[in-house]
Amino acid sequence: MLASLVIRLALAESFCINCGILALDEPTTNLDRPNIESLAAALNEIIKARKHQTNFQLIVITHDEEFVQLIGRSENCSHYFYIEKKFGAAGTPPASTITKMSIDRFG
């Protein structure tokens, strides 16, 4: 069994069936622009439909800032978290910084 499947099963068991988490890892990989726009529109509809569900969370891991912009252009999103890995001198471990960013920066 693939390690990624084991991790998914462990997460599903930990969070239970009705928790309301939607997690997407690099959802735009291998998609063309029209499909990226369609995915963003569909996610915006899901967010809008589940906005009042107290336990709903959307987690998107992506390098595609244009995709983040498409999601952020709706009234459903106010911020996102930008994670950056910084590499120091040779022999020192990398350090990550997590910054809460306003979606308004996209206009």
Coordinates of N, CA and C in Angstrom, one line a residue, residues 3 9 27 32 37 42:
A3 N 2.3 4.9 0.8 CA 2.3 5.7 2.0 C 1.3 6.8 2.0
L9 N -5.9 7.5 5.0 CA -6.7 6.7 5.8 C -6.6 7.2 7.3
P27 N -4.1 21.0 -6.8 CA -5.3 20.6 -7.6 C -5.2 21.1 -9.1
D32 N -5.4 22.8 -17.8 CA -5.2 23.9 -18.7 C -6.0 25.1 -18.0
E37 N -9.9 27.6 -14.2 CA -11.0 28.5 -13.9 C -12.3 27.8 -13.5
A42 N -16.1 26.1 -9.2 CA -16.7 25.0 -8.5 C -16.4 25.1 -7.0

